[in-house]
Amino acid sequence: MSKRSLASRSSVPRKKKTKLETHQQSRLDSFFNNSRQRSSSGPSNKGEAAASSGTTAAVTDDAFPLTAIARDEAYARLLADEDGLTLDVLLRLEAEASHKSPLPTTNGKPEVIDVDMLDDDEQPVAGPSNRAIEKSIADHRIESPPASSQPYKSTKPAFSSDSPNILPTYESLCIDPTAFDPGSLDWSPNSPIPYSFLAHTLSTLSATKSRIAILNILTNCLRCISRYHPPSLLPALYLLSNSLSPPYSPLELGLGYSIILKAIQQLSGLTSAALKRLYTVTGDPGDLAYEAKSNVRTLIPHPPLLITGVYESLLKIAFSRGQGAAKQKQAVVEKLLVAARGEEIRYLVRTLAQNLRVGAVRTSMLTALARAMVLTPPSQLEVSVPTDSPFHAADLLSAVKPLPSNAKKKVSDPARDELNEKFAQAEALVKKVYVQHPNYDHLAKALLEAGLDGLTERLPLTVGIPLLPTLGSPTRSLDEIYDRLGFLPFTAEFKYDGQRAQVHAAREDGSSSQIKLFSRHLEDMTDKYPDVCTLVETIFAQSPNIQSFILDAEIVAVDPVDGSLKTFQELSNRARKDVQLDDVKVTVCVFAFDIMYLNGEILLGKPFRERRSLLRSQFPPIIPQHKSAARFDHVRSCESEDGREAVEEFWQTAVNSRSEGLMIKLLDSGEILQEPTAKKDKVRRKPLPATYEPDKRTSAWLKLKKDYVIGLGDSLDLVPIGAWHGNGRKANWWSPILLAVWDPDAGKLVAVCKCMSGFTDTFYKALKERYPPDSETCAREPRWDPECDTGGLKPEFYFKPQEVWEIRGADVTISPVSMAAYGLVSKTRGLSLRFPRFIKEREDKGLEDASTPQFLARMWESQQGQGKDLGGVDEGELVDVIGDTDIEEESSGD
């Protein structure tokens, strides 16, 4: 029996490095290896021709007398001891080690590289080996920068102060928006916004984790853009959110990492080996490009990059298809990098690598956009904002008092209070519209044309555009459900083990139909279910009065003969793209449980009882004659008015079936009495609406899963984020595995416990194949989005967060090392799960669907209320007690 203690939390701050999400690491290694072979073949014809003409097309042998091997050795020796190496220092070391002068100079300044003359075949010229670099390393050792949470940055500016490549300076965006004057910028009205301003914004965002500061920065940025050049607003929204199109659009950048590396290599003239060593120092593609270009200048200055131009270039990359697409994409990337200056380089490459990591999540973007529209309405509005509008704030700004320097000191300010009310109204409006119509293209156009007042009318719920679904709150027992809902009437429905789907359909011209199917993450999966599309055509044929609808449903695999339920694993065996009707092998049934739109009428505001009545009356069940065709049915349900015994019996039916449990839904809106949390608090009435609430985890929808129920064990949905090497017979596998909850407020994962039980030998082997050491999914340092807070739990290797596992534990306990739910139940400690056990993978869930710290805290509070003896806190000692026999027995239950 072996034990593994958790690492104690160190008081010394640990340096964090921002690293690329290396989802194509194997291609990266292949690129470097292939490039190394090419560089050893000698100088290219173009390089020789440029040298003979007297133009410095790339650094020649006189400047770089060392071979690629010698340079690799220099990098290896320097990087083994110090992280503070910058590219200019390395170049000087190489030149001095060869007993030659440093880089060629012109008028006392280093001679520049004409990157305009570089092409795909050009490589730096290699010279004879020179071992004298060792002495030079010892003579020029530099100190490492102090440990910092900021990404690696060179202490040397990219260009000299008189260089035309220096970016313009901007005012700080991190100030209170009421004190920020967007008119202070020296820009001409209706002139395109330079990309340098967006790079300044991104740089400022990356330097803070404060939510208030992030909102201020985004708000001030969007105010400036909408004031001076409204057409730049939409590209800015996409670039700040690191996306190209709406979430349901199939458009993707499709840019391989090798293309980015080739473009950087062409720009800098570095060998692939030198580029790889520099990447080891920086750990981030943006920092790599920034350092690689720090000694590169074009002979002819390029026009400044524009926000609109950068976005159009990204679209050009995304639309490149067919033969020669890779070269087309690389050409676009090279043009962008050549024209980029200073911080533009860093954030342009991070955008290309789709790894911005600046904390501008969707909620922050929408909040900032709403505030920007209140403070600085676009100048091109069709009508001016009326003074009686709830969003008119022109008269308030001059009356708002400056914020006190002491953040703890509160000053009475009626004008600021009124402005905050307008902010709240605007934020609620923008978020409400977006969750029903998640499309930045339409949102920006409507705001620029009509402002906030006309937003709802211009962007209604629309067939063909998915809305964000309502989410259920987990509960752990029927007793808890009755406690939370009181005497309000509810219905209990089967929670099927399938794939949630929104079904959008509308007749066109009385004949053809528009049909779209969307997943819970708004992905278009119409091509995946041609049999469901045929089912919709059947619904239209049988119901002439139905012209359009949006249904919320669960697509479940069923037996083609009797319609009995099958598992989600069987449903996942279906092909996912471009499925033909004749190729369908797994029969499905569409179990509809809600309707949000019918014949042009939006039903979101109606109570669930009324919506369900319309669903059942207008959409009868369909069992087609053809056995492989999709079926249509309503979910099985039981009403609370039938009595608690009936509900409990229905629950037992669900437990014995292949469903996941029950969904409890409030039938009519009402109120419940909320118990005070402190002695001085009063009993409050909490409203519970039975309306459809997009993108909300509401108490009107409660989910009761089999594994949530007391007596069956506690269950959470956790994300594997790291692991340690196993001991004994598990030495070749990962054991234990570090698991995390999802913190939606911070936008990051937080480690909660280590798990080593419930896994089969087959699962262990598959896990090692998915997460091999030092690969695209497994590294010694965290390098992926979202950020992971491991607290005192430091794994040997970090996993790329990409899976959700269902985990059951004995109980929730206070932990001195876990940061999960830190401050929610204890001011000094977090919560952990004791004796966690793996149940199954949740392929239907994304990272943001994982259990939250709030849910973990509620589980702990529920335990306390039941008087469970926790037996002391979790000190982080986990014992690997499971044997071979136990593992094989568990495989049948998975």
mmCIF file with all atom_site columns, N, CA and C in Angstrom, residues 814-854:
data_model
loop_
_atom_site.group_PDB
_atom_site.id
_atom_site.type_symbol
_atom_site.label_atom_id
_atom_site.label_alt_id
_atom_site.label_comp_id
_atom_site.label_asym_id
_atom_site.label_entity_id
_atom_site.label_seq_id
_atom_site.pdbx_PDB_ins_code
_atom_site.Cartn_x
_atom_site.Cartn_y
_atom_site.Cartn_z
_atom_site.occupancy
_atom_site.B_iso_or_equiv
_atom_site.pdbx_formal_charge
_atom_site.auth_seq_id
_atom_site.auth_comp_id
_atom_site.auth_asym_id
_atom_site.auth_atom_id
_atom_site.pdbx_PDB_model_num
ATOM 1   N N  . ILE A 1 814 ? -14.017 19.921 3.920   1.00 0.00 ? 814 ILE A N  1
ATOM 2   C CA . ILE A 1 814 ? -13.156 21.102 3.899   1.00 0.00 ? 814 ILE A CA 1
ATOM 3   C C  . ILE A 1 814 ? -11.707 20.668 3.696   1.00 0.00 ? 814 ILE A C  1
ATOM 4   N N  . SER A 1 815 ? -10.990 21.379 2.830   1.00 0.00 ? 815 SER A N  1
ATOM 5   C CA . SER A 1 815 ? -9.630  20.980 2.459   1.00 0.00 ? 815 SER A CA 1
ATOM 6   C C  . SER A 1 815 ? -8.661  22.146 2.614   1.00 0.00 ? 815 SER A C  1
ATOM 7   N N  . PRO A 1 816 ? -7.473  21.888 3.134   1.00 0.00 ? 816 PRO A N  1
ATOM 8   C CA . PRO A 1 816 ? -6.463  22.956 3.242   1.00 0.00 ? 816 PRO A CA 1
ATOM 9   C C  . PRO A 1 816 ? -5.684  23.188 1.947   1.00 0.00 ? 816 PRO A C  1
ATOM 10  N N  . VAL A 1 817 ? -5.854  22.330 0.973   1.00 0.00 ? 817 VAL A N  1
ATOM 11  C CA . VAL A 1 817 ? -5.085  22.474 -0.261  1.00 0.00 ? 817 VAL A CA 1
ATOM 12  C C  . VAL A 1 817 ? -5.945  22.822 -1.474  1.00 0.00 ? 817 VAL A C  1
ATOM 13  N N  . SER A 1 818 ? -7.207  22.455 -1.452  1.00 0.00 ? 818 SER A N  1
ATOM 14  C CA . SER A 1 818 ? -8.087  22.747 -2.578  1.00 0.00 ? 818 SER A CA 1
ATOM 15  C C  . SER A 1 818 ? -8.561  24.195 -2.527  1.00 0.00 ? 818 SER A C  1
ATOM 16  N N  . MET A 1 819 ? -8.658  24.831 -3.707  1.00 0.00 ? 819 MET A N  1
ATOM 17  C CA . MET A 1 819 ? -9.165  26.194 -3.807  1.00 0.00 ? 819 MET A CA 1
ATOM 18  C C  . MET A 1 819 ? -10.595 26.217 -4.329  1.00 0.00 ? 819 MET A C  1
ATOM 19  N N  . ALA A 1 820 ? -11.195 25.045 -4.552  1.00 0.00 ? 820 ALA A N  1
ATOM 20  C CA . ALA A 1 820 ? -12.566 24.990 -5.041  1.00 0.00 ? 820 ALA A CA 1
ATOM 21  C C  . ALA A 1 820 ? -13.520 25.499 -3.966  1.00 0.00 ? 820 ALA A C  1
ATOM 22  N N  . ALA A 1 821 ? -14.421 26.384 -4.353  1.00 0.00 ? 821 ALA A N  1
ATOM 23  C CA . ALA A 1 821 ? -15.405 26.987 -3.443  1.00 0.00 ? 821 ALA A CA 1
ATOM 24  C C  . ALA A 1 821 ? -14.730 27.743 -2.307  1.00 0.00 ? 821 ALA A C  1
ATOM 25  N N  . TYR A 1 822 ? -13.507 28.228 -2.553  1.00 0.00 ? 822 TYR A N  1
ATOM 26  C CA . TYR A 1 822 ? -12.767 28.975 -1.533  1.00 0.00 ? 822 TYR A CA 1
ATOM 27  C C  . TYR A 1 822 ? -13.561 30.218 -1.136  1.00 0.00 ? 822 TYR A C  1
ATOM 28  N N  . GLY A 1 823 ? -13.810 30.369 0.165   1.00 0.00 ? 823 GLY A N  1
ATOM 29  C CA . GLY A 1 823 ? -14.538 31.525 0.669   1.00 0.00 ? 823 GLY A CA 1
ATOM 30  C C  . GLY A 1 823 ? -16.034 31.359 0.716   1.00 0.00 ? 823 GLY A C  1
ATOM 31  N N  . LEU A 1 824 ? -16.576 30.292 0.127   1.00 0.00 ? 824 LEU A N  1
ATOM 32  C CA . LEU A 1 824 ? -18.028 30.116 0.125   1.00 0.00 ? 824 LEU A CA 1
ATOM 33  C C  . LEU A 1 824 ? -18.535 29.498 1.428   1.00 0.00 ? 824 LEU A C  1
ATOM 34  N N  . VAL A 1 825 ? -17.762 28.567 1.989   1.00 0.00 ? 825 VAL A N  1
ATOM 35  C CA . VAL A 1 825 ? -18.143 27.973 3.272   1.00 0.00 ? 825 VAL A CA 1
ATOM 36  C C  . VAL A 1 825 ? -17.081 28.208 4.333   1.00 0.00 ? 825 VAL A C  1
ATOM 37  N N  . SER A 1 826 ? -15.884 28.577 3.927   1.00 0.00 ? 826 SER A N  1
ATOM 38  C CA . SER A 1 826 ? -14.803 28.868 4.856   1.00 0.00 ? 826 SER A CA 1
ATOM 39  C C  . SER A 1 826 ? -13.998 30.036 4.300   1.00 0.00 ? 826 SER A C  1
ATOM 40  N N  . LYS A 1 827 ? -13.586 30.938 5.153   1.00 0.00 ? 827 LYS A N  1
ATOM 41  C CA . LYS A 1 827 ? -12.830 32.104 4.718   1.00 0.00 ? 827 LYS A CA 1
ATOM 42  C C  . LYS A 1 827 ? -11.380 31.770 4.392   1.00 0.00 ? 827 LYS A C  1
ATOM 43  N N  . THR A 1 828 ? -10.910 30.618 4.845   1.00 0.00 ? 828 THR A N  1
ATOM 44  C CA . THR A 1 828 ? -9.496  30.285 4.674   1.00 0.00 ? 828 THR A CA 1
ATOM 45  C C  . THR A 1 828 ? -9.263  28.989 3.909   1.00 0.00 ? 828 THR A C  1
ATOM 46  N N  . ARG A 1 829 ? -10.306 28.234 3.635   1.00 0.00 ? 829 ARG A N  1
ATOM 47  C CA . ARG A 1 829 ? -10.107 26.940 2.991   1.00 0.00 ? 829 ARG A CA 1
ATOM 48  C C  . ARG A 1 829 ? -11.161 26.682 1.923   1.00 0.00 ? 829 ARG A C  1
ATOM 49  N N  . GLY A 1 830 ? -10.835 25.738 1.031   1.00 0.00 ? 830 GLY A N  1
ATOM 50  C CA . GLY A 1 830 ? -11.760 25.343 -0.007  1.00 0.00 ? 830 GLY A CA 1
ATOM 51  C C  . GLY A 1 830 ? -12.417 24.013 0.326   1.00 0.00 ? 830 GLY A C  1
ATOM 52  N N  . LEU A 1 831 ? -13.040 23.401 -0.665  1.00 0.00 ? 831 LEU A N  1
ATOM 53  C CA . LEU A 1 831 ? -13.728 22.133 -0.488  1.00 0.00 ? 831 LEU A CA 1
ATOM 54  C C  . LEU A 1 831 ? -13.121 21.079 -1.398  1.00 0.00 ? 831 LEU A C  1
ATOM 55  N N  . SER A 1 832 ? -13.220 19.834 -0.979  1.00 0.00 ? 832 SER A N  1
ATOM 56  C CA . SER A 1 832 ? -12.739 18.720 -1.774  1.00 0.00 ? 832 SER A CA 1
ATOM 57  C C  . SER A 1 832 ? -13.742 17.580 -1.682  1.00 0.00 ? 832 SER A C  1
ATOM 58  N N  . LEU A 1 833 ? -13.544 16.572 -2.516  1.00 0.00 ? 833 LEU A N  1
ATOM 59  C CA . LEU A 1 833 ? -14.418 15.396 -2.529  1.00 0.00 ? 833 LEU A CA 1
ATOM 60  C C  . LEU A 1 833 ? -13.656 14.225 -1.938  1.00 0.00 ? 833 LEU A C  1
ATOM 61  N N  . ARG A 1 834 ? -14.254 13.598 -0.940  1.00 0.00 ? 834 ARG A N  1
ATOM 62  C CA . ARG A 1 834 ? -13.569 12.487 -0.283  1.00 0.00 ? 834 ARG A CA 1
ATOM 63  C C  . ARG A 1 834 ? -13.952 11.160 -0.929  1.00 0.00 ? 834 ARG A C  1
ATOM 64  N N  . PHE A 1 835 ? -12.936 10.326 -1.174  1.00 0.00 ? 835 PHE A N  1
ATOM 65  C CA . PHE A 1 835 ? -13.087 9.030  -1.830  1.00 0.00 ? 835 PHE A CA 1
ATOM 66  C C  . PHE A 1 835 ? -13.813 9.157  -3.168  1.00 0.00 ? 835 PHE A C  1
ATOM 67  N N  . PRO A 1 836 ? -13.281 9.993  -4.043  1.00 0.00 ? 836 PRO A N  1
ATOM 68  C CA . PRO A 1 836 ? -13.928 10.137 -5.362  1.00 0.00 ? 836 PRO A CA 1
ATOM 69  C C  . PRO A 1 836 ? -13.784 8.857  -6.181  1.00 0.00 ? 836 PRO A C  1
ATOM 70  N N  . ARG A 1 837 ? -14.793 8.603  -6.988  1.00 0.00 ? 837 ARG A N  1
ATOM 71  C CA . ARG A 1 837 ? -14.824 7.381  -7.790  1.00 0.00 ? 837 ARG A CA 1
ATOM 72  C C  . ARG A 1 837 ? -15.363 7.704  -9.179  1.00 0.00 ? 837 ARG A C  1
ATOM 73  N N  . PHE A 1 838 ? -14.646 7.276  -10.210 1.00 0.00 ? 838 PHE A N  1
ATOM 74  C CA . PHE A 1 838 ? -15.052 7.524  -11.589 1.00 0.00 ? 838 PHE A CA 1
ATOM 75  C C  . PHE A 1 838 ? -16.307 6.717  -11.928 1.00 0.00 ? 838 PHE A C  1
ATOM 76  N N  . ILE A 1 839 ? -17.292 7.401  -12.561 1.00 0.00 ? 839 ILE A N  1
ATOM 77  C CA . ILE A 1 839 ? -18.515 6.716  -12.980 1.00 0.00 ? 839 ILE A CA 1
ATOM 78  C C  . ILE A 1 839 ? -18.510 6.504  -14.488 1.00 0.00 ? 839 ILE A C  1
ATOM 79  N N  . LYS A 1 840 ? -18.394 7.605  -15.252 1.00 0.00 ? 840 LYS A N  1
ATOM 80  C CA . LYS A 1 840 ? -18.385 7.485  -16.705 1.00 0.00 ? 840 LYS A CA 1
ATOM 81  C C  . LYS A 1 840 ? -17.960 8.814  -17.317 1.00 0.00 ? 840 LYS A C  1
ATOM 82  N N  . GLU A 1 841 ? -17.631 8.773  -18.604 1.00 0.00 ? 841 GLU A N  1
ATOM 83  C CA . GLU A 1 841 ? -17.345 9.989  -19.355 1.00 0.00 ? 841 GLU A CA 1
ATOM 84  C C  . GLU A 1 841 ? -18.659 10.637 -19.790 1.00 0.00 ? 841 GLU A C  1
ATOM 85  N N  . ARG A 1 842 ? -18.672 11.972 -19.813 1.00 0.00 ? 842 ARG A N  1
ATOM 86  C CA . ARG A 1 842 ? -19.849 12.711 -20.276 1.00 0.00 ? 842 ARG A CA 1
ATOM 87  C C  . ARG A 1 842 ? -19.527 13.380 -21.603 1.00 0.00 ? 842 ARG A C  1
ATOM 88  N N  . GLU A 1 843 ? -19.673 12.627 -22.685 1.00 0.00 ? 843 GLU A N  1
ATOM 89  C CA . GLU A 1 843 ? -19.349 13.155 -24.003 1.00 0.00 ? 843 GLU A CA 1
ATOM 90  C C  . GLU A 1 843 ? -20.323 14.236 -24.443 1.00 0.00 ? 843 GLU A C  1
ATOM 91  N N  . ASP A 1 844 ? -21.493 14.278 -23.789 1.00 0.00 ? 844 ASP A N  1
ATOM 92  C CA . ASP A 1 844 ? -22.510 15.271 -24.172 1.00 0.00 ? 844 ASP A CA 1
ATOM 93  C C  . ASP A 1 844 ? -22.284 16.615 -23.500 1.00 0.00 ? 844 ASP A C  1
ATOM 94  N N  . LYS A 1 845 ? -21.259 16.729 -22.672 1.00 0.00 ? 845 LYS A N  1
ATOM 95  C CA . LYS A 1 845 ? -21.045 17.962 -21.918 1.00 0.00 ? 845 LYS A CA 1
ATOM 96  C C  . LYS A 1 845 ? -19.720 18.613 -22.275 1.00 0.00 ? 845 LYS A C  1
ATOM 97  N N  . GLY A 1 846 ? -19.738 19.952 -22.296 1.00 0.00 ? 846 GLY A N  1
ATOM 98  C CA . GLY A 1 846 ? -18.528 20.725 -22.483 1.00 0.00 ? 846 GLY A CA 1
ATOM 99  C C  . GLY A 1 846 ? -17.973 21.180 -21.148 1.00 0.00 ? 846 GLY A C  1
ATOM 100 N N  . LEU A 1 847 ? -16.843 21.874 -21.184 1.00 0.00 ? 847 LEU A N  1
ATOM 101 C CA . LEU A 1 847 ? -16.190 22.296 -19.943 1.00 0.00 ? 847 LEU A CA 1
ATOM 102 C C  . LEU A 1 847 ? -17.093 23.193 -19.114 1.00 0.00 ? 847 LEU A C  1
ATOM 103 N N  . GLU A 1 848 ? -17.848 24.081 -19.775 1.00 0.00 ? 848 GLU A N  1
ATOM 104 C CA . GLU A 1 848 ? -18.689 25.023 -19.050 1.00 0.00 ? 848 GLU A CA 1
ATOM 105 C C  . GLU A 1 848 ? -19.928 24.360 -18.466 1.00 0.00 ? 848 GLU A C  1
ATOM 106 N N  . ASP A 1 849 ? -20.149 23.076 -18.787 1.00 0.00 ? 849 ASP A N  1
ATOM 107 C CA . ASP A 1 849 ? -21.267 22.341 -18.191 1.00 0.00 ? 849 ASP A CA 1
ATOM 108 C C  . ASP A 1 849 ? -20.842 21.577 -16.943 1.00 0.00 ? 849 ASP A C  1
ATOM 109 N N  . ALA A 1 850 ? -19.583 21.649 -16.598 1.00 0.00 ? 850 ALA A N  1
ATOM 110 C CA . ALA A 1 850 ? -19.099 20.948 -15.406 1.00 0.00 ? 850 ALA A CA 1
ATOM 111 C C  . ALA A 1 850 ? -19.683 21.574 -14.142 1.00 0.00 ? 850 ALA A C  1
ATOM 112 N N  . SER A 1 851 ? -19.615 20.829 -13.048 1.00 0.00 ? 851 SER A N  1
ATOM 113 C CA . SER A 1 851 ? -20.130 21.320 -11.768 1.00 0.00 ? 851 SER A CA 1
ATOM 114 C C  . SER A 1 851 ? -19.378 22.567 -11.337 1.00 0.00 ? 851 SER A C  1
ATOM 115 N N  . THR A 1 852 ? -20.070 23.440 -10.633 1.00 0.00 ? 852 THR A N  1
ATOM 116 C CA . THR A 1 852 ? -19.507 24.725 -10.223 1.00 0.00 ? 852 THR A CA 1
ATOM 117 C C  . THR A 1 852 ? -19.133 24.715 -8.741  1.00 0.00 ? 852 THR A C  1
ATOM 118 N N  . PRO A 1 853 ? -18.315 25.671 -8.301  1.00 0.00 ? 853 PRO A N  1
ATOM 119 C CA . PRO A 1 853 ? -18.023 25.776 -6.862  1.00 0.00 ? 853 PRO A CA 1
ATOM 120 C C  . PRO A 1 853 ? -19.278 26.006 -6.036  1.00 0.00 ? 853 PRO A C  1
ATOM 121 N N  . GLN A 1 854 ? -20.259 26.717 -6.585  1.00 0.00 ? 854 GLN A N  1
ATOM 122 C CA . GLN A 1 854 ? -21.499 26.966 -5.860  1.00 0.00 ? 854 GLN A CA 1
ATOM 123 C C  . GLN A 1 854 ? -22.256 25.659 -5.614  1.00 0.00 ? 854 GLN A C  1
#
